[in-house]
């Protein structure tokens, strides 16, 4: 594939870069997270970094901010080689990062959070000089044109204001580079507009900003250039002005599909086994409704934070709903807990199988029997160990679980085999409706293929399956229909015939309303 080439729309020579990352690679056990990646940032620009989940964006920025260390490549700061082996080294070089998950202490004031560990002292260095502390914080807020009392406890601030405190904290290190990772994920439109005002002020002061986001409408307003990454590799850098959304999406999703696309059976006339109407839970789930039919694999696509897992957990009774109705086989179901969901024939395979799907310290047979212990109880108190063992052995054979025996501890098995144990647990419950949340996350290609075959077999047996996945090739390969979510809403439905990576990505970035400048 011929990569897009960076173009220059102006005859004026650009300023020298603040930072340059060149041929940066990073490997984790079994995963090449970054493969000869590059990136640069010039003073006073907003340089957006885009790519699907897992493209390597955050890994690259964690290397720049000292959280990770590169395996190879070079980092140049003001044209000079630099080694950034810890976050303090990055701070000393003027590099600050604003994480999506804020790192503040709610019981401390804004000023105390900004200068924690670096407080000005008085009286021979024995006491903190609170007046000077608040004055220094106020100076930074003034630079940001932010009306905020530095004495206010952070816990009393909105998320947007807490984010401003994080920015102020980074600026307190005289940062010339600010990395913002999904900075608007929890903000409303008015708060986003305020954040953008501060970003533009910082640009005018020569601060360079790396802006990681999936939101195209925001990037249209704030970004000067866009670098796209895919599968841990650099794809291209293009100017935002004059580059179409379709071009950027094409660069983001341009890899080949894994395996041949199958033609799924038509399930449109099958019985509706699950219907939800008007599900709502704060900002995470907003008026979600859909139908699921017998023998269908319904794919749920969307970017990180879209609300897919929240919908599954709410239907399973793991999280409370503010509003909405759930119908099983046409009848209204009152699901207040996972036990209620299981009683209605619903199984949920969490994306975090080690915390919510498995007891990793227990053996294979105990994990398989865990949710069905009642059927193995004799006289109300004794477990039929022989029946448990024989049942577990049956599922080990049926699902081709690779284990020396059913007495093997689950933690000693591979990720793919652990996933099969969780599937066996719900098959033993004979659930009609199965939610698979990221079913192939963290497992190898061979195990993925086996999981795919298993899902197809379950659908052929009449199981109704919701498959949540961040891997678009996986969604396209497995789904009879695809529902796409963005910011808690369902933004579109696609049949298997009409679904493409580009259409899914367009719907996954379709926000309810754009920010008004």
C-alpha positions as a printed NumPy array, in Angstrom:
array([[  0.   ,   0.   ,   0.   ],
       [  1.365,   3.359,  -0.967],
       [  1.364,   5.595,   2.094],
       [  0.024,   9.135,   2.052],
       [  2.763,  11.707,   1.909],
       [  2.837,  14.729,   4.159],
       [  2.19 ,  17.929,   2.283],
       [  2.942,  21.545,   3.081],
       [  0.269,  24.088,   2.202],
       [  2.399,  27.112,   2.95 ],
       [  5.589,  28.451,   1.408],
       [  6.772,  29.677,   4.798],
       [  9.301,  27.347,   6.422],
       [  7.852,  25.697,   9.539],
       [  9.508,  26.311,  12.914],
       [ 12.   ,  23.679,  14.068],
       [ 10.339,  20.802,  15.932],
       [ 10.059,  20.748,  19.705],
       [ 10.197,  16.956,  19.614],
       [ 10.979,  14.28 ,  17.05 ],
       [ 10.437,  10.557,  17.547],
       [ 12.209,   8.512,  14.903],
       [ 12.075,   4.722,  14.256],
       [ 10.719,   4.047,  17.75 ],
       [  9.913,   0.403,  18.536],
       [  8.536,  -1.228,  21.67 ],
       [  7.89 ,  -4.884,  22.378],
       [  5.913,  -6.415,  25.224],
       [  5.871, -10.18 ,  25.861],
       [  4.417, -11.701,  22.701],
       [  3.385,  -8.338,  21.212],
       [  5.211,  -5.854,  18.993],
       [  3.367,  -2.755,  20.212],
       [  5.347,  -0.22 ,  18.137],
       [  7.251,  -0.927,  14.94 ],
       [  9.574,   1.865,  13.71 ],
       [  7.129,   4.676,  14.483],
       [  7.681,   8.367,  13.962],
       [  6.115,  11.596,  15.168],
       [  7.068,  15.252,  15.464],
       [  5.619,  18.368,  17.068],
       [  6.383,  22.02 ,  16.361],
       [  5.801,  24.974,  18.724],
       [  2.268,  26.33 ,  18.844],
       [  0.543,  23.51 ,  16.993],
       [ -2.075,  20.914,  17.895],
       [ -0.942,  17.645,  16.365],
       [ -3.67 ,  14.998,  16.538],
       [ -2.737,  11.333,  16.956],
       [ -5.373,   8.947,  15.622],
       [ -5.918,   5.229,  15.158],
       [ -8.153,   2.4  ,  16.245],
       [ -8.027,   0.965,  19.751],
       [ -4.702,  -0.849,  20.042],
       [ -3.036,   1.101,  17.226],
       [ -0.169,   2.132,  19.534],
       [ -1.043,   5.785,  20.174],
       [ -0.93 ,   5.668,  23.962],
       [  2.17 ,   3.454,  23.969],
       [  4.043,   5.978,  21.821],
       [  3.054,   8.848,  24.094],
       [  3.928,   6.875,  27.233],
       [  7.42 ,   6.494,  25.79 ],
       [  7.608,  10.241,  25.199],
       [  6.41 ,  10.933,  28.756],
       [  8.766,   8.424,  30.385],
       [  6.178,   5.866,  31.515],
       [  7.656,   3.258,  29.134],
       [ 11.164,   3.037,  27.694],
       [ 11.696,   2.464,  23.995],
       [ 13.513,  -0.658,  22.792],
       [ 15.021,   1.137,  19.791],
       [ 14.849,   4.407,  17.901],
       [ 15.631,   7.937,  19.013],
       [ 13.982,  10.932,  20.638],
       [ 15.132,  14.451,  19.786],
       [ 14.257,  17.468,  21.943],
       [ 15.046,  20.797,  20.262],
       [ 17.141,  18.816,  17.789],
       [ 19.263,  17.116,  20.452],
       [ 19.132,  13.404,  21.401],
       [ 17.392,  12.735,  24.701],
       [ 16.899,   9.685,  26.893],
       [ 13.608,   9.735,  28.788],
       [ 13.85 ,   6.895,  31.291],
       [ 11.212,   8.056,  33.789],
       [  8.365,  10.596,  34.057],
       [ 10.545,  13.043,  36.007],
       [ 12.997,  13.133,  33.114],
       [ 10.146,  14.045,  30.776],
       [  8.961,  16.769,  33.138],
       [ 12.484,  18.186,  33.32 ],
       [ 12.46 ,  18.39 ,  29.508],
       [  9.154,  20.282,  29.535],
       [  6.885,  17.379,  28.574],
       [  3.588,  16.985,  30.434],
       [  0.802,  14.445,  29.963],
       [ -2.877,  14.749,  30.87 ],
       [ -4.175,  11.198,  31.227],
       [ -7.772,  10.266,  30.448],
       [ -8.042,   9.022,  34.032],
       [ -7.323,  12.075,  36.184],
       [ -4.736,  11.69 ,  38.94 ],
       [ -5.807,  14.156,  41.609],
       [ -6.459,  13.981,  45.353],
       [-10.006,  15.124,  46.067],
       [ -9.377,  16.203,  49.676],
       [ -6.574,  18.606,  48.688],
       [ -7.071,  22.058,  47.198],
       [ -6.38 ,  22.848,  43.561],
       [ -3.126,  24.585,  44.509],
       [ -2.013,  21.711,  46.739],
       [ -2.621,  19.23 ,  43.92 ],
       [ -0.622,  21.327,  41.477],
       [  2.464,  21.607,  43.671],
       [  2.241,  18.403,  45.698],
       [  5.764,  17.394,  46.723],
       [  7.122,  20.782,  45.557],
       [  5.396,  23.109,  47.998],
       [  7.098,  26.431,  48.837],
       [  8.303,  26.457,  52.464],
       [  8.74 ,  29.046,  55.205],
       [ 10.134,  29.161,  58.748],
       [ 13.447,  27.447,  57.966],
       [ 11.762,  24.997,  55.608],
       [  9.616,  23.439,  58.324],
       [  6.193,  24.623,  57.176],
       [  4.386,  24.99 ,  53.858],
       [  3.899,  28.578,  52.738],
       [  0.191,  28.374,  51.851],
       [  0.006,  32.022,  50.736],
       [  2.813,  31.608,  48.234],
       [  1.405,  28.246,  47.148],
       [ -1.965,  29.793,  46.346],
       [ -0.325,  32.802,  44.685],
       [  1.738,  30.583,  42.363],
       [ -1.35 ,  28.545,  41.44 ],
       [ -3.315,  31.749,  40.816],
       [ -0.554,  32.948,  38.465],
       [ -0.903,  29.777,  36.392],
       [ -4.701,  30.095,  36.332],
       [ -4.285,  33.692,  35.159],
       [ -2.026,  32.486,  32.343],
       [ -4.822,  30.091,  31.381],
       [ -7.463,  32.846,  31.774],
       [ -9.205,  30.485,  34.163],
       [-11.454,  31.85 ,  36.915],
       [-10.762,  29.33 ,  39.693],
       [-10.013,  29.835,  43.379],
       [ -6.795,  27.871,  44.059],
       [ -8.033,  27.093,  47.608],
       [-11.042,  25.089,  46.343],
       [-10.911,  21.362,  47.206],
       [-10.599,  19.385,  43.99 ],
       [-13.418,  17.067,  45.072],
       [-15.824,  20.01 ,  44.79 ],
       [-14.896,  20.705,  41.159],
       [-16.568,  19.363,  38.034],
       [-14.624,  16.888,  35.896],
       [-13.915,  19.677,  33.428],
       [-12.468,  21.911,  36.157],
       [-10.425,  19.013,  37.52 ],
       [ -8.977,  18.608,  34.043],
       [ -8.019,  22.296,  34.056],
       [ -6.175,  21.66 ,  37.341],
       [ -4.286,  18.789,  35.642],
       [ -3.315,  21.145,  32.812],
       [ -2.201,  23.752,  35.346],
       [ -0.131,  21.096,  37.111],
       [  1.628,  20.246,  33.849],
       [  2.253,  23.936,  33.133],
       [  3.754,  24.341,  36.616],
       [  6.708,  22.293,  35.324],
       [  7.185,  24.895,  32.559],
       [  5.897,  22.373,  30.042],
       [  6.373,  23.265,  26.395],
       [  4.738,  20.008,  25.259],
       [  1.32 ,  18.869,  26.51 ],
       [ -0.004,  15.403,  25.689],
       [ -3.786,  15.136,  26.015],
       [ -5.269,  11.627,  25.911],
       [ -9.006,  11.727,  25.052],
       [ -9.38 ,  14.993,  27.009],
       [-13.085,  15.502,  26.207],
       [-14.317,  11.98 ,  27.039],
       [-16.265,  13.148,  30.117],
       [-17.021,  16.756,  29.074],
       [-20.179,  18.368,  27.73 ],
       [-20.143,  20.765,  24.791],
       [-19.784,  23.935,  26.889],
       [-16.866,  22.401,  28.796],
       [-15.244,  21.287,  25.536],
       [-15.508,  24.833,  24.2  ],
       [-13.758,  26.111,  27.353],
       [-11.019,  23.502,  26.971],
       [-10.507,  24.502,  23.342],
       [-10.176,  28.164,  24.373],
       [ -7.412,  27.234,  26.789],
       [ -5.7  ,  25.099,  24.143],
       [ -5.724,  28.014,  21.689],
       [ -4.28 ,  30.324,  24.341],
       [ -1.493,  27.829,  25.008],
       [ -0.835,  27.569,  21.264],
       [ -0.435,  31.323,  21.109],
       [  2.208,  31.027,  23.862],
       [  4.168,  28.501,  21.766],
       [  3.124,  25.34 ,  23.618],
       [  2.922,  22.28 ,  21.376],
       [ -0.016,  19.953,  22.036],
       [ -0.397,  16.283,  21.163],
       [ -4.12 ,  15.541,  21.029],
       [ -5.231,  11.893,  21.098],
       [ -8.867,  11.553,  20.082],
       [-11.319,   9.616,  17.917],
       [-13.727,  12.536,  17.541],
       [-13.541,  13.892,  14.02 ],
       [-15.706,  16.964,  14.612],
       [-13.427,  18.106,  17.424],
       [-10.285,  17.558,  15.397],
       [-11.708,  19.657,  12.569],
       [-11.843,  22.579,  14.993],
       [ -8.65 ,  22.18 ,  16.973],
       [ -5.996,  20.189,  15.057],
       [ -3.394,  21.512,  12.622],
       [ -1.99 ,  18.143,  11.565],
       [ -3.002,  14.512,  12.001],
       [ -0.741,  11.494,  12.338],
       [ -2.445,   8.133,  11.843],
       [ -1.211,   4.864,  13.355],
       [ -2.401,   1.357,  12.596],
       [ -1.423,  -1.943,  14.211],
       [  1.583,  -0.385,  15.955],
       [  2.917,   1.23 ,  12.769],
       [  3.097,   4.748,  11.424],
       [  0.798,   5.27 ,   8.43 ],
       [  0.997,   8.958,   7.501],
       [  0.962,  12.576,   8.64 ],
       [ -1.428,  14.915,   6.822],
       [ -2.674,  18.474,   7.33 ],
       [ -6.154,  18.593,   8.855],
       [ -7.202,  21.356,   6.487],
       [ -7.965,  19.883,   3.101],
       [ -7.962,  16.241,   4.237],
       [-11.341,  14.535,   4.151],
       [-12.751,  12.468,   6.986],
       [-13.04 ,   9.523,   4.596],
       [ -9.311,   9.726,   3.863],
       [ -8.431,   9.646,   7.564],
       [-10.839,   6.767,   8.226],
       [ -9.37 ,   4.844,   5.303],
       [ -5.898,   5.263,   6.769],
       [ -7.12 ,   4.116,  10.187],
       [ -8.803,   0.912,   9.005],
       [ -6.817,   0.061,   5.888],
       [ -5.557,  -3.379,   6.908],
       [ -6.664,  -6.589,   5.247],
       [ -9.386,  -8.644,   6.892],
       [ -8.203, -11.677,   8.817],
       [ -9.554, -14.619,   6.867],
       [-12.266, -14.967,   4.281],
       [-15.536, -13.135,   4.791],
       [-18.328, -15.643,   5.288],
       [-21.94 , -15.149,   4.259],
       [-24.016, -15.464,   7.447],
       [-27.426, -17.135,   7.375],
       [-30.539, -14.956,   7.269],
       [-31.971, -14.752,  10.801],
       [-34.429, -11.91 ,  10.17 ],
       [-37.469, -14.202,  10.509],
       [-36.256, -15.946,  13.672],
       [-37.934, -15.513,  17.042],
       [-36.936, -12.395,  19.02 ],
       [-35.474, -13.773,  22.251],
       [-34.282, -10.472,  23.751],
       [-35.634,  -6.964,  23.302],
       [-34.582,  -3.866,  25.216],
       [-36.32 ,  -0.505,  25.078],
       [-35.17 ,   2.886,  26.286],
       [-32.236,   1.723,  28.422],
       [-30.63 ,   4.711,  30.141],
       [-27.953,   5.112,  32.796],
       [-26.53 ,   8.59 ,  33.226],
       [-24.319,   9.613,  30.313],
       [-23.034,   6.073,  29.776],
       [-26.254,   4.64 ,  28.275],
       [-28.703,   6.922,  26.52 ],
       [-32.048,   5.56 ,  25.271],
       [-30.655,   2.299,  23.912],
       [-33.027,  -0.184,  22.281],
       [-32.517,  -3.238,  20.081],
       [-33.764,  -6.762,  19.316],
       [-31.784, -10.008,  19.334],
       [-33.03 , -13.09 ,  17.457],
       [-32.508, -16.809,  17.943],
       [-29.433, -18.074,  16.101],
       [-28.08 , -14.58 ,  15.513],
       [-24.686, -13.065,  16.256],
       [-25.321,  -9.367,  16.822],
       [-22.083,  -7.385,  16.707],
       [-21.672,  -4.307,  18.892],
       [-19.012,  -1.953,  17.507],
       [-17.736,   1.395,  18.727],
       [-14.677,   3.119,  20.075],
       [-13.435,   3.049,  23.65 ],
       [-15.981,   4.609,  25.995],
       [-18.882,   4.241,  23.55 ],
       [-20.996,   2.415,  26.136],
       [-21.074,  -1.132,  24.737],
       [-19.874,  -2.886,  27.906],
       [-22.129,  -0.673,  30.019],
       [-25.169,  -1.856,  28.038],
       [-24.197,  -5.512,  28.485],
       [-23.58 ,  -5.108,  32.215],
       [-26.913,  -3.308,  32.678],
       [-28.868,  -6.033,  30.873],
       [-27.042,  -8.651,  32.955],
       [-28.027,  -6.835,  36.149],
       [-24.467,  -5.951,  37.151],
       [-25.173,  -2.19 ,  37.022],
       [-28.452,  -0.412,  37.875],
       [-30.516,   1.346,  35.212],
       [-32.161,   4.749,  35.459],
       [-34.838,   3.728,  32.949],
       [-35.708,   1.084,  30.394],
       [-37.423,  -2.245,  29.849],
       [-36.066,  -5.734,  29.091],
       [-38.152,  -8.447,  27.426],
       [-37.173, -12.137,  27.256],
       [-39.126, -14.264,  24.755],
       [-41.72 , -11.486,  24.634],
       [-42.286, -11.271,  28.389],
       [-41.2  ,  -8.38 ,  30.618],
       [-38.194,  -9.39 ,  32.722],
       [-37.265,  -7.708,  35.997],
       [-33.479,  -8.031,  36.172],
       [-31.975,  -6.436,  39.257],
       [-28.93 ,  -8.672,  39.679],
       [-26.788, -11.162,  37.737],
       [-28.671, -13.953,  39.503],
       [-31.902, -12.645,  37.941],
       [-30.242, -12.55 ,  34.509],
       [-28.962, -16.111,  34.824],
       [-32.428, -17.256,  35.906],
       [-33.751, -15.777,  32.643],
       [-31.163, -17.694,  30.602],
       [-28.633, -14.878,  30.088],
       [-24.889, -15.477,  30.33 ],
       [-22.186, -12.786,  30.283],
       [-18.544, -13.361,  29.396],
       [-16.718, -10.297,  30.687],
       [-13.929,  -8.579,  28.765],
       [-11.867,  -9.002,  31.963],
       [-12.149, -12.77 ,  32.299],
       [ -9.444, -13.058,  34.971],
       [-11.296, -10.766,  37.371],
       [-14.937, -11.442,  36.521],
       [-15.046, -14.737,  34.622],
       [-12.589, -17.043,  36.349],
       [-11.362, -18.023,  39.773],
       [ -7.802, -18.41 ,  38.518],
       [ -6.592, -20.065,  41.717],
       [ -9.156, -22.862,  41.34 ],
       [ -8.985, -25.799,  38.974],
       [-10.669, -26.24 ,  35.611],
       [-13.519, -28.412,  36.841],
       [-14.443, -26.037,  39.677],
       [-14.547, -23.096,  37.279],
       [-16.78 , -24.93 ,  34.821],
       [-19.207, -26.066,  37.548],
       [-19.108, -22.773,  39.467],
       [-22.355, -21.227,  38.187],
       [-24.254, -24.554,  38.309],
       [-23.315, -25.963,  41.702],
       [-26.946, -26.612,  42.551],
       [-27.194, -29.452,  40.069],
       [-24.173, -31.189,  41.636],
       [-25.417, -30.947,  45.223],
       [-26.666, -34.113,  46.895],
       [-28.932, -34.049,  49.955],
       [-28.612, -30.296,  50.053],
       [-25.05 , -30.228,  51.309],
       [-22.72 , -32.702,  49.569],
       [-21.065, -32.088,  46.212],
       [-20.965, -34.943,  43.725],
       [-17.288, -34.618,  42.791],
       [-17.477, -37.465,  40.31 ],
       [-20.312, -35.774,  38.391],
       [-18.412, -32.467,  38.413],
       [-15.287, -34.156,  37.049],
       [-17.145, -36.071,  34.319],
       [-19.101, -32.989,  33.24 ],
       [-15.93 , -30.899,  33.104],
       [-14.148, -33.583,  31.099],
       [-17.021, -33.561,  28.627],
       [-16.667, -29.828,  28.024],
       [-12.882, -30.109,  27.807],
       [-13.377, -32.589,  24.943],
       [-16.228, -30.635,  23.31 ],
       [-14.38 , -27.292,  23.321],
       [-10.893, -28.746,  22.807],
       [ -9.597, -27.114,  25.99 ],
       [ -5.876, -27.845,  26.19 ],
       [ -5.179, -28.841,  29.795],
       [ -3.276, -31.774,  31.354],
       [ -6.39 , -32.578,  33.402],
       [ -9.516, -30.966,  34.853],
       [ -7.575, -30.668,  38.143],
       [ -5.176, -28.141,  36.56 ],
       [ -5.36 , -24.613,  37.983],
       [ -6.994, -22.211,  35.526],
       [ -4.211, -19.633,  35.944],
       [ -1.714, -22.026,  34.34 ],
       [ -3.62 , -22.236,  31.048],
       [ -3.276, -19.94 ,  28.033],
       [ -5.668, -17.043,  27.502],
       [ -7.565, -18.878,  24.779],
       [ -8.112, -21.93 ,  26.964],
       [ -9.165, -19.744,  29.889],
       [-11.752, -18.166,  27.615],
       [-13.049, -21.609,  26.674],
       [-13.477, -22.472,  30.359],
       [-15.686, -19.393,  30.805],
       [-17.705, -20.416,  27.74 ],
       [-18.077, -23.937,  29.164],
       [-19.403, -22.461,  32.421],
       [-22.244, -20.699,  30.607],
       [-22.951, -23.616,  28.286],
       [-23.444, -25.79 ,  31.358],
       [-26.062, -23.281,  32.539],
       [-27.764, -23.814,  29.149],
       [-28.146, -20.065,  28.586],
       [-30.176, -19.075,  25.518],
       [-28.673, -15.574,  25.388],
       [-24.927, -15.046,  25.589],
       [-23.02 , -11.757,  25.782],
       [-19.399, -12.1  ,  24.634],
       [-17.453,  -8.97 ,  25.61 ],
       [-14.135,  -8.81 ,  23.688],
       [-14.109, -12.636,  23.314],
       [-10.648, -12.833,  21.709],
       [ -8.808, -10.112,  23.627],
       [ -5.33 , -11.243,  24.614],
       [ -5.384, -14.594,  22.823],
       [ -3.343, -15.775,  19.866],
       [ -4.478, -16.127,  16.26 ],
       [ -4.972, -19.878,  16.443],
       [ -7.143, -19.609,  19.546],
       [ -9.106, -16.78 ,  17.908],
       [-10.005, -19.063,  15.024],
       [-11.255, -21.698,  17.46 ],
       [-13.387, -19.128,  19.31 ],
       [-14.862, -17.979,  15.994],
       [-15.81 , -21.553,  15.069],
       [-17.341, -22.027,  18.496],
       [-19.463, -18.878,  18.203],
       [-20.705, -20.004,  14.784],
       [-21.545, -23.438,  16.203],
       [-23.448, -21.925,  19.133],
       [-25.459, -19.709,  16.782],
       [-26.207, -22.735,  14.585],
       [-27.58 , -24.472,  17.7  ],
       [-30.016, -21.583,  18.205],
       [-28.123, -19.566,  20.819],
       [-28.621, -15.801,  20.557],
       [-25.287, -14.011,  20.839],
       [-24.255, -10.411,  21.386],
       [-20.575,  -9.983,  20.511],
       [-18.844,  -6.803,  21.674],
       [-15.53 ,  -6.273,  19.936],
       [-13.111,  -3.417,  19.278],
       [-11.578,  -5.3  ,  16.336],
       [-13.453,  -4.285,  13.193],
       [-12.293,  -7.286,  11.121],
       [-13.685,  -9.519,  13.873],
       [-17.02 ,  -7.69 ,  13.891],
       [-17.297,  -7.957,  10.108],
       [-16.258, -11.588,  10.054],
       [-18.688, -12.821,  12.714],
       [-21.809, -10.629,  12.785],
       [-25.177, -11.196,  11.143],
       [-25.986,  -7.589,  12.014],
       [-23.874,  -4.769,  13.457],
       [-25.033,  -2.111,  15.896],
       [-22.66 ,   0.831,  16.322],
       [-22.471,   3.005,  19.436],
       [-20.994,   6.422,  20.144],
       [-21.127,   8.212,  23.508],
       [-23.825,   5.982,  24.98 ],
       [-26.142,   6.011,  21.959],
       [-26.778,   3.564,  19.118],
       [-25.842,   5.603,  16.055],
       [-26.617,   3.033,  13.391],
       [-27.464,  -0.517,  12.383],
       [-25.84 ,  -2.326,   9.441],
       [-26.639,  -5.667,   7.891],
       [-23.763,  -8.045,   7.226],
       [-24.056,  -7.255,   3.522],
       [-23.735,  -3.492,   3.916],
       [-21.268,  -3.332,   6.815],
       [-17.758,  -2.094,   6.032],
       [-14.956,  -0.81 ,   8.219],
       [-15.438,   2.699,   6.842],
       [-19.202,   2.748,   7.545],
       [-18.687,   1.418,  11.069],
       [-16.006,   4.015,  11.789],
       [-18.215,   6.825,  10.485],
       [-21.035,   5.747,  12.8  ],
       [-18.592,   5.226,  15.697],
       [-17.536,   8.884,  15.47 ],
       [-21.039,  10.296,  14.916],
       [-21.546,  12.473,  17.947],
       [-24.925,  13.893,  18.883],
       [-23.807,  17.457,  18.239],
       [-20.601,  19.182,  17.339],
       [-18.977,  21.901,  19.41 ],
       [-20.004,  25.38 ,  18.328],
       [-17.113,  27.77 ,  18.049]])
